[in-house]
Coordinates of C-alpha atoms in Angstrom, one line a residue:
M195 CA -9.3 63.8 -10.8
S196 CA -8.6 67.2 -9.2
R197 CA -11.0 66.3 -6.4
T198 CA -9.1 63.0 -5.8
L199 CA -5.7 64.8 -5.7
K200 CA -7.0 67.3 -3.2
C201 CA -8.2 64.5 -0.9
L202 CA -4.8 62.9 -1.0
R203 CA -3.1 66.2 -0.2
D204 CA -5.4 66.8 2.7
F205 CA -4.8 63.3 4.1
K206 CA -1.0 63.9 3.8
A207 CA -1.3 67.3 5.5
A208 CA -3.6 66.1 8.3
D209 CA -2.0 66.4 11.8
S210 CA -5.0 65.6 14.0
G211 CA -3.6 62.2 14.8
A212 CA -7.0 60.4 14.4
I213 CA -5.9 58.2 11.6
A214 CA -2.6 56.9 13.0
P215 CA -4.0 55.1 16.0
L216 CA -6.7 53.4 13.9
F217 CA -4.1 52.4 11.3
G218 CA -1.9 51.0 14.1
L219 CA -4.7 48.9 15.5
M220 CA -5.6 47.6 12.1
M221 CA -2.0 46.6 11.5
M222 CA -1.7 44.9 14.9
A223 CA -4.9 42.9 14.2
M224 CA -3.6 41.8 10.8
L225 CA -0.2 40.9 12.3
I226 CA -1.9 38.7 15.0
L227 CA -4.1 37.0 12.3
V228 CA -1.1 36.3 10.2
G229 CA 0.8 35.0 13.3
V230 CA -2.0 32.7 14.3
S231 CA -2.2 31.3 10.8
I232 CA 1.6 30.7 10.6
D233 CA 1.7 29.1 14.0
G234 CA -1.3 27.0 13.2
A235 CA 0.3 25.7 10.0
R236 CA 3.5 25.1 11.8
G237 CA 1.7 23.2 14.5
T238 CA -0.1 21.0 12.0
R239 CA 3.2 20.1 10.3
I240 CA 4.9 19.2 13.5
S241 CA 1.8 17.3 14.7
L242 CA 2.0 15.1 11.6
V243 CA 5.7 14.4 12.0
A244 CA 5.2 13.7 15.7
S245 CA 2.3 11.3 15.0
N246 CA 4.4 9.4 12.4
A247 CA 7.2 9.2 15.0
L248 CA 4.9 7.9 17.7
D249 CA 3.5 5.3 15.2
A250 CA 7.1 4.1 14.5
A251 CA 7.8 3.9 18.2
A252 CA 4.7 1.9 18.8
L253 CA 5.5 -0.6 16.0
A254 CA 9.1 -1.0 17.3
A255 CA 7.9 -1.5 20.8
A256 CA 5.3 -4.2 19.8
K257 CA 7.8 -6.2 17.9
T258 CA 10.4 -6.0 20.7
L259 CA 7.8 -7.0 23.2
R260 CA 7.0 -10.2 21.2
L261 CA 10.6 -11.1 20.3
N262 CA 12.7 -10.1 23.3
N263 CA 10.2 -9.8 26.3
P264 CA 11.7 -6.6 27.7
T265 CA 10.8 -5.1 31.1
D266 CA 8.4 -2.2 31.2
E267 CA 11.3 0.2 31.9
E268 CA 13.3 -1.1 28.9
L269 CA 10.3 -0.8 26.7
T270 CA 9.6 2.8 27.8
A271 CA 13.3 3.6 27.1
L272 CA 13.0 2.0 23.6
V273 CA 9.9 4.1 22.8
Q274 CA 11.6 7.3 24.0
D275 CA 14.7 6.5 21.8
Y276 CA 12.6 5.7 18.7
F277 CA 10.5 8.8 19.1
N278 CA 13.5 11.1 19.7
S279 CA 15.4 9.7 16.7
N280 CA 12.4 10.3 14.4
F281 CA 11.1 13.6 15.8
V282 CA 13.0 15.5 18.4
E283 CA 16.2 15.7 16.5
S284 CA 14.5 17.3 13.5
N285 CA 12.2 19.5 15.6
A286 CA 14.5 20.7 18.3
A287 CA 12.2 23.5 19.5
A288 CA 9.3 21.1 20.3
V289 CA 9.2 19.4 23.7
L290 CA 7.8 15.9 24.5
N291 CA 5.8 15.8 27.7
D292 CA 3.8 13.2 29.5
L293 CA 4.7 10.1 27.6
V294 CA 2.7 7.1 28.8
V295 CA 3.4 3.5 27.7
V296 CA 0.6 0.9 28.3
V297 CA 1.6 -2.7 27.7
D298 CA -0.6 -5.8 27.2
R299 CA 1.6 -8.8 27.2
T300 CA -1.2 -11.2 26.6
I301 CA -1.8 -10.0 23.0
N302 CA 1.7 -8.4 22.5
S303 CA 0.3 -4.8 22.2
V304 CA 1.7 -1.5 23.1
S305 CA -0.4 1.8 23.5
L306 CA 1.3 5.2 23.7
V307 CA -0.1 8.5 24.8
A308 CA 2.0 11.7 24.5
K309 CA 1.8 15.4 24.5
V310 CA 4.1 17.6 22.4
K311 CA 4.5 21.3 23.3
V312 CA 5.1 23.4 20.2
P313 CA 6.5 26.9 20.9
T314 CA 4.7 29.7 19.1
T315 CA 6.1 32.7 17.4
I316 CA 3.9 35.7 16.9
T317 CA 1.1 34.2 18.8
A318 CA 3.3 34.4 21.9
L319 CA 2.5 38.1 21.9
L320 CA -1.0 37.1 23.1
G321 CA 0.5 35.2 26.0
S322 CA 0.4 31.7 24.4
D323 CA 4.0 30.5 24.5
Y324 CA 3.1 26.9 23.5
M325 CA 0.5 24.9 21.6
D326 CA -0.3 21.5 23.0
V327 CA -0.5 18.6 20.5
N328 CA -2.1 15.4 22.0
L329 CA -1.1 12.2 20.3
N330 CA -1.8 8.5 20.7
A331 CA -0.7 5.3 18.9
S332 CA -1.3 1.6 19.4
A333 CA 0.5 -1.4 17.8
V334 CA 0.1 -5.1 18.1
Y335 CA 2.3 -8.1 17.0
D336 CA -0.3 -10.7 16.0
V337 CA 1.6 -14.0 15.7
K338 CA 0.4 -16.2 12.9
D339 CA 2.2 -18.1 10.2
V340 CA 1.5 -16.8 6.7
E341 CA 1.2 -18.5 3.3
V342 CA 1.5 -15.8 0.7
S343 CA 1.4 -16.0 -3.1
M344 CA 2.6 -13.2 -5.3
M345 CA 1.0 -12.7 -8.7
L346 CA 3.6 -10.8 -10.6
D347 CA 2.9 -9.1 -14.0
V348 CA 5.8 -9.8 -16.5
S349 CA 3.9 -8.7 -19.6
G350 CA 5.7 -6.6 -22.3
S351 CA 4.8 -3.3 -20.7
M352 CA 6.9 -4.3 -17.6
S353 CA 10.2 -4.4 -19.6
G354 CA 13.2 -2.3 -18.6
T355 CA 13.2 -0.3 -15.4
K356 CA 9.8 -1.4 -14.3
L357 CA 10.7 -5.1 -14.2
A358 CA 13.9 -4.2 -12.3
D359 CA 11.9 -2.3 -9.7
L360 CA 9.5 -5.2 -9.4
K361 CA 12.3 -7.6 -8.8
L362 CA 13.7 -5.5 -6.0
A363 CA 10.2 -5.1 -4.4
A364 CA 9.4 -8.8 -4.6
K365 CA 12.7 -9.7 -3.0
D366 CA 12.1 -7.1 -0.3
L367 CA 8.9 -8.9 0.6
V368 CA 10.6 -12.3 0.6
D369 CA 13.3 -11.1 3.0
I370 CA 10.9 -9.6 5.4
M371 CA 8.5 -12.5 5.3
L372 CA 11.3 -15.1 5.9
P373 CA 13.5 -13.5 8.5
L374 CA 16.6 -15.5 9.4
D375 CA 16.7 -14.3 13.0
T376 CA 13.1 -15.1 13.9
P377 CA 11.4 -18.5 14.2
H378 CA 8.5 -18.8 11.8
E379 CA 6.8 -21.1 9.4
N380 CA 5.9 -18.6 6.7
R381 CA 6.0 -19.6 3.1
V382 CA 6.0 -17.7 -0.1
A383 CA 4.8 -18.7 -3.7
I384 CA 5.3 -16.9 -7.0
A385 CA 3.0 -16.8 -9.9
P386 CA 4.4 -14.8 -12.9
F387 CA 2.0 -14.2 -15.7
S388 CA 1.7 -12.5 -19.1
T389 CA -0.2 -14.0 -22.1
S390 CA -0.6 -17.2 -20.0
V391 CA 1.1 -18.9 -17.1
N392 CA 4.1 -21.2 -17.2
A393 CA 3.1 -24.1 -15.0
G394 CA 6.6 -25.7 -15.4
S395 CA 6.8 -29.3 -14.1
L396 CA 3.1 -29.1 -13.0
A397 CA 1.8 -28.6 -16.5
A398 CA 1.7 -32.3 -17.3
T399 CA -0.4 -33.1 -14.3
V400 CA -2.8 -30.1 -14.2
S401 CA -3.5 -29.5 -17.9
Y402 CA -4.1 -31.1 -21.3
D403 CA -3.3 -30.0 -24.8
G404 CA -5.9 -27.7 -26.4
R405 CA -6.7 -27.1 -30.0
R406 CA -4.2 -24.2 -30.4
S407 CA -1.3 -25.6 -28.3
R408 CA 1.8 -27.6 -29.2
A409 CA 2.5 -30.9 -27.5
G410 CA 4.9 -30.5 -24.7
T411 CA 4.3 -26.8 -23.9
T412 CA 4.0 -25.8 -20.3
C413 CA 1.9 -22.7 -21.1
V414 CA -1.5 -23.1 -19.4
T415 CA -4.7 -21.2 -19.8
E416 CA -8.1 -21.2 -18.0
R417 CA -10.5 -24.1 -17.7
A418 CA -14.1 -24.1 -18.8
G419 CA -17.3 -25.3 -17.2
A420 CA -18.9 -25.0 -13.8
E421 CA -15.5 -25.0 -12.0
A422 CA -13.9 -22.3 -14.1
F423 CA -13.8 -19.8 -11.3
T424 CA -13.1 -22.2 -8.4
D425 CA -10.0 -23.8 -6.9
A426 CA -11.3 -27.3 -7.5
S427 CA -8.5 -29.9 -7.8
P428 CA -7.1 -30.2 -11.3
T429 CA -7.6 -33.9 -11.0
T430 CA -11.3 -33.3 -11.5
N431 CA -11.1 -30.5 -14.1
L432 CA -7.9 -30.0 -16.0
L433 CA -6.7 -26.6 -17.3
K434 CA -6.2 -26.1 -21.0
K435 CA -3.2 -25.1 -23.1
E436 CA -4.7 -22.7 -25.6
T437 CA -1.4 -20.9 -26.4
T438 CA 2.3 -21.5 -26.7
S439 CA 3.2 -18.0 -25.4
C440 CA 4.0 -17.7 -21.7
P441 CA 6.6 -16.3 -19.3
T442 CA 10.0 -17.9 -19.3
S443 CA 9.7 -18.2 -15.5
A444 CA 7.5 -20.9 -14.2
V445 CA 5.3 -20.7 -11.1
L446 CA 7.1 -21.5 -7.8
P447 CA 4.9 -23.3 -5.2
L448 CA 5.0 -22.3 -1.5
T449 CA 8.5 -22.5 0.0
N450 CA 10.6 -20.9 2.7
N451 CA 13.8 -21.2 0.7
I452 CA 15.0 -17.6 0.2
E453 CA 17.6 -18.5 -2.4
D454 CA 15.1 -20.4 -4.6
L455 CA 12.7 -17.4 -4.3
H456 CA 15.4 -14.9 -5.2
D457 CA 16.5 -17.0 -8.2
A458 CA 12.9 -17.3 -9.5
I459 CA 12.5 -13.5 -9.2
D460 CA 15.8 -12.8 -10.8
A461 CA 14.9 -15.1 -13.7
M462 CA 11.8 -13.2 -14.7
N463 CA 11.7 -11.6 -18.2
A464 CA 9.1 -9.3 -19.6
G465 CA 7.1 -10.0 -22.8
G466 CA 3.6 -10.8 -24.0
L467 CA 0.1 -9.6 -23.2
T468 CA -1.8 -9.3 -20.0
A469 CA -4.1 -12.2 -19.0
G470 CA -4.6 -11.0 -15.5
H471 CA -7.3 -13.5 -14.6
L472 CA -4.8 -16.3 -15.2
G473 CA -2.4 -14.7 -12.7
I474 CA -5.1 -14.4 -10.2
S475 CA -6.2 -18.0 -10.6
W476 CA -2.6 -19.3 -10.0
A477 CA -2.1 -17.0 -7.0
W478 CA -5.2 -18.8 -5.6
Y479 CA -4.2 -22.3 -6.7
L480 CA -0.8 -22.1 -5.0
L481 CA -2.7 -21.4 -1.7
S482 CA -5.5 -23.9 -2.1
P483 CA -5.6 -27.1 -0.1
E484 CA -7.6 -28.5 -3.0
W485 CA -4.3 -28.5 -5.0
S486 CA -2.3 -30.3 -2.3
S487 CA -2.4 -33.6 -4.2
V488 CA -0.5 -32.1 -7.2
L489 CA 1.9 -29.8 -5.4
P490 CA 5.2 -31.1 -4.0
G491 CA 5.0 -32.2 -0.3
D492 CA 6.8 -29.3 1.3
S493 CA 4.8 -26.8 -0.7
A494 CA 1.3 -28.3 0.0
P495 CA -1.0 -25.6 1.4
T496 CA -2.6 -26.0 4.8
A497 CA -6.4 -26.3 5.2
Y498 CA -8.5 -23.1 5.0
D499 CA -9.8 -23.5 8.5
N500 CA -6.3 -23.7 10.2
P501 CA -6.5 -21.0 12.9
E502 CA -2.7 -20.6 13.0
V503 CA -2.2 -19.8 9.4
R504 CA -3.3 -16.8 7.3
K505 CA -3.6 -17.2 3.5
V506 CA -2.8 -14.1 1.5
A507 CA -2.7 -13.3 -2.3
I508 CA -0.8 -10.2 -3.6
L509 CA -2.1 -9.3 -7.1
M510 CA 0.4 -7.0 -8.9
T511 CA -0.1 -5.6 -12.4
D512 CA 0.7 -2.6 -14.5
G513 CA -1.9 -2.8 -17.3
M514 CA -5.2 -3.7 -18.8
F515 CA -6.4 -7.3 -18.5
N516 CA -6.7 -7.8 -22.3
T517 CA -6.3 -11.5 -23.1
Y518 CA -8.5 -14.5 -22.5
Y519 CA -9.3 -17.8 -24.2
E520 CA -12.7 -19.2 -23.0
G521 CA -15.3 -16.8 -24.5
D522 CA -18.1 -18.4 -22.5
N523 CA -16.3 -17.5 -19.3
G524 CA -16.4 -13.7 -20.1
N525 CA -13.5 -11.4 -20.8
S526 CA -10.4 -11.2 -18.6
V527 CA -11.9 -8.6 -16.3
A528 CA -15.1 -10.5 -15.7
Q529 CA -13.2 -13.7 -15.0
A530 CA -10.8 -11.8 -12.7
R531 CA -13.7 -10.5 -10.6
A532 CA -15.4 -13.9 -10.4
L533 CA -12.1 -15.5 -9.2
C534 CA -11.5 -12.7 -6.6
D535 CA -15.1 -13.2 -5.2
N536 CA -14.6 -16.9 -4.7
M537 CA -11.1 -16.6 -3.4
K538 CA -12.1 -14.1 -0.8
A539 CA -15.1 -16.2 0.1
E540 CA -12.6 -19.0 1.2
G541 CA -11.0 -16.6 3.6
V542 CA -8.0 -15.6 1.5
T543 CA -6.9 -12.0 2.2
V544 CA -6.3 -10.2 -1.1
F545 CA -3.9 -7.2 -1.6
T546 CA -3.8 -5.5 -4.9
V547 CA -1.0 -3.3 -6.3
G548 CA -1.3 -1.2 -9.4
F549 CA 2.1 -0.1 -10.7
Q550 CA 1.5 3.0 -12.9
V551 CA -1.8 1.5 -14.0
P552 CA -4.2 3.2 -16.4
A553 CA -7.3 4.6 -14.7
E554 CA -9.5 2.0 -16.3
V555 CA -7.7 -0.8 -14.3
V556 CA -8.2 0.8 -10.9
P557 CA -11.8 -0.3 -10.4
T558 CA -11.0 -4.0 -10.9
L559 CA -8.0 -3.8 -8.5
Q560 CA -10.1 -2.0 -5.9
Y561 CA -12.9 -4.6 -6.4
C562 CA -10.5 -7.5 -5.9
A563 CA -8.9 -6.1 -2.7
T564 CA -10.2 -7.3 0.6
S565 CA -10.9 -3.7 1.7
P566 CA -9.9 -0.2 0.5
K567 CA -6.9 -0.5 2.8
H568 CA -5.7 -3.5 0.9
W569 CA -5.4 -1.6 -2.4
Y570 CA -2.1 0.1 -3.2
P571 CA -1.3 2.4 -6.1
A572 CA 2.4 2.9 -6.9
E573 CA 3.6 5.6 -9.3
D574 CA 7.3 4.8 -9.3
G575 CA 9.8 2.2 -8.2
V576 CA 10.3 3.8 -4.8
Q577 CA 6.6 3.6 -4.0
L578 CA 6.5 0.0 -5.3
R579 CA 9.2 -1.1 -2.9
K580 CA 7.6 0.8 0.0
T581 CA 4.3 -0.9 -0.8
F582 CA 5.7 -4.4 -0.8
K583 CA 7.6 -3.7 2.5
E584 CA 4.5 -2.3 4.1
I585 CA 2.4 -5.4 3.1
A586 CA 5.1 -7.7 4.3
N587 CA 5.2 -6.0 7.7
R588 CA 1.4 -6.2 7.9
L589 CA 1.6 -9.9 7.1
N590 CA 4.2 -10.5 9.7
G591 CA 1.7 -9.5 12.3
L592 CA 3.2 -6.1 13.1
R593 CA 0.5 -3.5 12.6
L594 CA -1.0 -0.4 14.0
S595 CA -4.3 -1.0 15.7
S596 CA -7.1 1.4 16.2

């Protein structure tokens, strides 16, 4: 200990000046390293914000190009305004340089290339006053009519706030899909499900009374046999009624009547178990041309091979698929996967949305989705509404392109 104290006293008393320059150089090097790290992190954050702002500008430009046919100068001004409102105002120190707008009117696409100069702080001591961030974004407005069906989980676990959030999200999608100010032939269908599906006025035509059902019920379950996992017309293979428990809200076939869709969504109540495969099957049936003969005329689906129409199913649930009726078909998860396979094979695009789902449910939802980009987890009502809005915008043909 005495030897250590002596060394410290000698260091304090040293006046040769050899230590001070070395210590100063070390501190300068450390300061530069810290500065580079800080500026790098700051540049990454600003780059992300700028990229999102450029994406938003590209989407806005592509939609305006399709709907309003602006001049190149008007489109460039629009892009500049959108970018500035989403980025420059919140990052006043950054500077936008070299914005290039490339327009392809034949496919309604807009490509953007930009450079953002981000001022440095400590790194400026090395002579680098700015960091250059290079960005690009492309968007296209792909015009096709859309037939979309929403499988909506109204089982007991959806009661309360969760059902209220779902109603808002579903109505958001309807409003985006059926814009009043834009010509379109989009149509939306709704398939609420819980322990079974309420087929409403269709029940008498598409099903028959099973061994456990009461006469007159509109609660339908799965069908058995070789066509169990197909969209074959119910005139050749009727569905069963193996339960009297089902949602109070009946399915609503394809329509472009916003008021009817809102009313059907508002009328949904939560209760019962989760027969997810039944919701999937009805999301498919309402899109299937094989069911045209039993659906009302204005709601009859178009043919699968119609090049002007996209068919889309949105499968939303919050829980385990835990209820089924035909044991020979397998459990609810097995039936769900078989239905998804066959629906996708017919060209139906499938989005899946898990609303606060248990981890065990995720693999099935990911399996059913058309691709990993068609699977959406939502942890709260805000995310759920954001998800439905994003899907609606994708379906309306407004999308970012690679």
